[in-house]
Structure formats: C-alpha cells, structure tokens
Short mmCIF file of C-alpha atoms in Angstrom, two decimals:
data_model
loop_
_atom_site.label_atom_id
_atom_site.label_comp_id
_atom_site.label_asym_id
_atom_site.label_seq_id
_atom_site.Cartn_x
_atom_site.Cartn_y
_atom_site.Cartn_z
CA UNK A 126 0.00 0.00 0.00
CA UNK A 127 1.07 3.74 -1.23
CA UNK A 128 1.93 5.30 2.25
CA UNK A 129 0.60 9.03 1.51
CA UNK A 130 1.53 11.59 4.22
CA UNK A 131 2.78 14.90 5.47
CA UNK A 132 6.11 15.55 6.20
CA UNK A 133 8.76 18.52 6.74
CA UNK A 134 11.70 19.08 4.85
CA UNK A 135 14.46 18.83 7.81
CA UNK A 136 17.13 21.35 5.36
CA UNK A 137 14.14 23.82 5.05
CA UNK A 138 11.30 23.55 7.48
CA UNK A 139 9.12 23.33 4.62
CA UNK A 140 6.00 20.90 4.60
CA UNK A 141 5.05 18.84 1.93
CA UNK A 142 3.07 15.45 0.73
CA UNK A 143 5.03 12.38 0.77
CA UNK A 144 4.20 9.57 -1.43
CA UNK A 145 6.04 6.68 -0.44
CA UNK A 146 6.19 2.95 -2.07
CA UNK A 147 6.39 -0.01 0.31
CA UNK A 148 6.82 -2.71 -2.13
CA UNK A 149 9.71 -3.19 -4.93
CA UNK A 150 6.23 -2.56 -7.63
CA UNK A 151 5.10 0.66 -5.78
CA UNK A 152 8.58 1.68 -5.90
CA UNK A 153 8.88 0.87 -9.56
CA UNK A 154 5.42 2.89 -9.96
CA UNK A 155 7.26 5.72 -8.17
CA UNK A 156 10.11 5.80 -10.54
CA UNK A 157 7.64 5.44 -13.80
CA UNK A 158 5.43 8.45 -12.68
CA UNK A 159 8.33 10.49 -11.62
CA UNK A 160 9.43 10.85 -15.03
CA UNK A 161 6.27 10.08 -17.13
CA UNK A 162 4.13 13.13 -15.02
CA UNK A 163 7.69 14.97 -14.08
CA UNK A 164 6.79 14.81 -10.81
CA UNK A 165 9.42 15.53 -8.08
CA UNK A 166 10.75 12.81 -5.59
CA UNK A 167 13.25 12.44 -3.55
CA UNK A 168 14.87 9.28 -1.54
CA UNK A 169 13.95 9.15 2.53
CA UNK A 170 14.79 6.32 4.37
CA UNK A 171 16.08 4.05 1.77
CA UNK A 172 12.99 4.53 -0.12
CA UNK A 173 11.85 6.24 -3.43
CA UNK A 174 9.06 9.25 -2.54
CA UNK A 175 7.53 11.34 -4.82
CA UNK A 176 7.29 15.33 -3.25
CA UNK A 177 3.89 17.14 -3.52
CA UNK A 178 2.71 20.70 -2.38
CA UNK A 179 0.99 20.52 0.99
CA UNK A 180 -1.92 22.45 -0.75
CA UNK A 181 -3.20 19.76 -2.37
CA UNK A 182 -6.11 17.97 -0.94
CA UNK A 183 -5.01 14.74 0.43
CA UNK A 184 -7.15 12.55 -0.15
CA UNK A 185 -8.22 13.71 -3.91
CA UNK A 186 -4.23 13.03 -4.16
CA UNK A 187 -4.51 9.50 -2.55
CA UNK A 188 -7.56 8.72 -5.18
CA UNK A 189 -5.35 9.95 -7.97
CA UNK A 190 -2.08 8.40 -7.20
CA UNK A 191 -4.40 4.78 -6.29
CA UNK A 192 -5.70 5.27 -9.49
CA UNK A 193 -2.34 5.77 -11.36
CA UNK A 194 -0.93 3.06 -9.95
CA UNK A 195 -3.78 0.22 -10.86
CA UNK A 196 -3.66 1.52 -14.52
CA UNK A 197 0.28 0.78 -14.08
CA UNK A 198 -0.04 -2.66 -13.04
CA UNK A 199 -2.53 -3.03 -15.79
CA UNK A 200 -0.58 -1.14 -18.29
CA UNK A 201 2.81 -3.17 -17.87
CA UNK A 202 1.46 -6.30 -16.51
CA UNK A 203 2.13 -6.43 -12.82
CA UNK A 204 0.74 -8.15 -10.14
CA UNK A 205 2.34 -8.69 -6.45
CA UNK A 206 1.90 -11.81 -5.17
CA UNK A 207 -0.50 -12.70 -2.46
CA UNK A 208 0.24 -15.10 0.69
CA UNK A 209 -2.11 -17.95 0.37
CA UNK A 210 0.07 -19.92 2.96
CA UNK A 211 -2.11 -21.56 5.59
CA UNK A 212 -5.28 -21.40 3.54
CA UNK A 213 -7.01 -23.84 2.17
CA UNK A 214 -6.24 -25.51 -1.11
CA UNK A 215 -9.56 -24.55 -3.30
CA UNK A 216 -9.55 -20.69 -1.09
CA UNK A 217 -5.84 -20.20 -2.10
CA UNK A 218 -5.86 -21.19 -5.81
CA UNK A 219 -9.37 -19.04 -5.74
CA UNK A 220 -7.56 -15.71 -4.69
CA UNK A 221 -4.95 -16.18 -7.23
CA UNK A 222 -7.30 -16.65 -10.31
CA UNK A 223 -8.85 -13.58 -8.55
CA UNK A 224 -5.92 -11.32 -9.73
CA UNK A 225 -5.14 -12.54 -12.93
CA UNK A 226 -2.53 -15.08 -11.83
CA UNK A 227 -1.85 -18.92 -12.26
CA UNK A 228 -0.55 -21.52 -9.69
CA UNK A 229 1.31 -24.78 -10.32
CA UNK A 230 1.41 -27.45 -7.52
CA UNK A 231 5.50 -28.18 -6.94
CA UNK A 232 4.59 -31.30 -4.35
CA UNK A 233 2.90 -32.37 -1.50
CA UNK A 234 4.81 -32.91 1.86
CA UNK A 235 3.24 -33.93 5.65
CA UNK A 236 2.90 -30.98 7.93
CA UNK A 237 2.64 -30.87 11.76
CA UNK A 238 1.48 -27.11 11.36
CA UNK A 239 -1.59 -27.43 9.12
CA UNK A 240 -4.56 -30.21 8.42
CA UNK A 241 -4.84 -31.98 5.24
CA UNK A 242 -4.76 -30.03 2.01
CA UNK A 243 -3.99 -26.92 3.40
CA UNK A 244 -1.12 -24.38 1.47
CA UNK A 245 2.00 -24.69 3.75
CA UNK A 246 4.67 -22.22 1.47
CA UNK A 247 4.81 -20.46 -1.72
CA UNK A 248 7.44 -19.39 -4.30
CA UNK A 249 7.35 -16.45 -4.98
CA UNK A 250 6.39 -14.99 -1.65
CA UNK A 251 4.28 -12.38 -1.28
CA UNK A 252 4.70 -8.92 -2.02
CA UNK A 253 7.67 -9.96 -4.59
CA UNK A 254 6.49 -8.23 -8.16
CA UNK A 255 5.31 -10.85 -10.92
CA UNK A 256 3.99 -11.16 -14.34
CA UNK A 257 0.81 -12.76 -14.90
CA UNK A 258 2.32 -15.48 -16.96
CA UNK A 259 4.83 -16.42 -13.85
CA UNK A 260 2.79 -19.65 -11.79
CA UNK A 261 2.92 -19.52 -8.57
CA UNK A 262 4.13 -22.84 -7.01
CA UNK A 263 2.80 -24.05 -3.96
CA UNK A 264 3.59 -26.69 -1.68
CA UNK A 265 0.21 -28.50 0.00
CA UNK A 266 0.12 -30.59 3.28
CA UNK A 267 -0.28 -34.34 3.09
CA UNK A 268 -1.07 -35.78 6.26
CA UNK A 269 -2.74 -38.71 4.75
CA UNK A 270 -2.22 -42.43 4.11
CA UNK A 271 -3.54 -41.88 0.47
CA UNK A 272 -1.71 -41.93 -2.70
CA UNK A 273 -3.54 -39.95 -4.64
CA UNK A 274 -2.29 -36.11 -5.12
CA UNK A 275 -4.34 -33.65 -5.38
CA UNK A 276 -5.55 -33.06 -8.72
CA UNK A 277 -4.66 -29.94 -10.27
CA UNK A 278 -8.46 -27.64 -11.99
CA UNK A 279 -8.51 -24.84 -14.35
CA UNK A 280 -6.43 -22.22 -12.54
CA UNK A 281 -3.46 -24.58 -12.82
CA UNK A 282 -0.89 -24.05 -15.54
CA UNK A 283 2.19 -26.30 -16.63
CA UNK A 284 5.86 -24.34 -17.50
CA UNK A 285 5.60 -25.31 -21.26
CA UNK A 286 1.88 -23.50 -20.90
CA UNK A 287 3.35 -20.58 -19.62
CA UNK A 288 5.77 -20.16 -22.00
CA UNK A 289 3.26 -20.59 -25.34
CA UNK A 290 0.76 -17.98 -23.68
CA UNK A 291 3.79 -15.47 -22.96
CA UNK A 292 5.36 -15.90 -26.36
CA UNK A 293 1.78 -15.61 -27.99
#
C-alpha cells in the first residue's frame, strides 16, 4: 500500500506530501510516474518518494495516485503476489485466479502445522512483483495415508503452458 503523508523538509522547514512505495512494484510505480508526469521525488529512508505541495487535498491526491498506480499494473502487466500460505487448497488457488494469476502445484509434503490439504509455502512470496504469466508454485500438506495427489483444476498451468501464452 502507497503510504501518503505529510512531512517537513528537515534542510528547510518546509511541509510537503510524501508519497512513499512499500513494495519493490510501488517503488517501480514511483520511478515510472516520476518521469512520465515529471513529478518531483526524492529518496527518505532508503525509499523512493515522490514530493507534492501541501496544498493539495489529500485525499483527492490518494484517489489519484491509487488510481495511477492500478492503470500501471494493468498497463505493464504487474501483479504482487498474495500469501495464500495456511489457507485452504480450493480458497488459495481461488484468490490467485482472482488477480489474474496462475498456480502450479510443486509437491505435496506432511505438515505438523496445518490439516490436510492446506497451502503450507509459496514461491514467490508475497509482495515480490510478478507477471501474470509467472505460476505460482505451492507446496500443499499431506497428512494422509492416500496416494492420490491432489488433482490440479482450471487455474493450474504447466511451464511449457506458460511459456506458449507469454510468447503468444
């Protein structure tokens, strides 16, 4: 999330409107709209802010700059990844059809943590900026006798798949 605030210039006392990115893609999104909208911004604490006049209204600015940055993720194909560890199996692979993305099942392992069919990690991690062609591959608790995996439905998507639908 955008952190949008107030802030004073320590050099010259001056207030002004912070935008600052939390995640590697709001950072990138900082950088873009910098130069695309010539926008000022500055670096504070290790992170990239953009510098607004404390005249403008700040929460017409927060609708704008929310607004900017979904038709950037949009525009260049971004998503960040959501956690889905410690949810179930059909809940997980449900919120990451919900943004676009695709999930692949890398293998199922016993877990003391969580019951039966439950997502216990994920590569990427969330947060980390992704493309929607890039699967997400989770790893699902097995704490049964059975043989039989779980069976992958339509959200799923094999490497090769990828590949054809990125190149196409």
């Amino acid at each position: 999330m955008l952190n949008i605030f107030k802030d004073k210039d320590l050099s010259t006392g001056e207030e002004r409107i912070l935008v600052e990115g939390e995640t590697t893609l709001e950072e990138k999104f900082i950088l873009w709209i910098s130069c695309e909208e010539d926008i000022s911004r500055i670096r504070k604490d290790r992170k990239e802010a953009l510098v607004f006049d404390p005249l403008n209204d700040i929460e017409q600015l927060r609708k704008n700059i929310t607004s900017a940055f979904e038709d950037f993720k949009i525009r260049f194909n971004y998503a960040e990844i959501p956690s889905v560890i410690g949810m179930p199996f059909s809940e997980g692979t449900a919120k990451i059809i919900g943004m676009g993305l695709f999930w692949t099942i890398e293998k199922e392992e016993p877990s003391t943590k969580y019951p039966q069919g439950y997502i216990i990690n994920q590569s990427p991690q969330e947060g980390i900026t992704s493309t929607p062609y890039y699967p997400i591959r989770l790893i699902i608790s097995d704490n049964s006798t059975q043989e039989e995996p779980l069976k992958p439905n339509s959200g799923s998507i094999e490497e090769d798949e990828v590949f054809k639908r990125f190149l196409s």
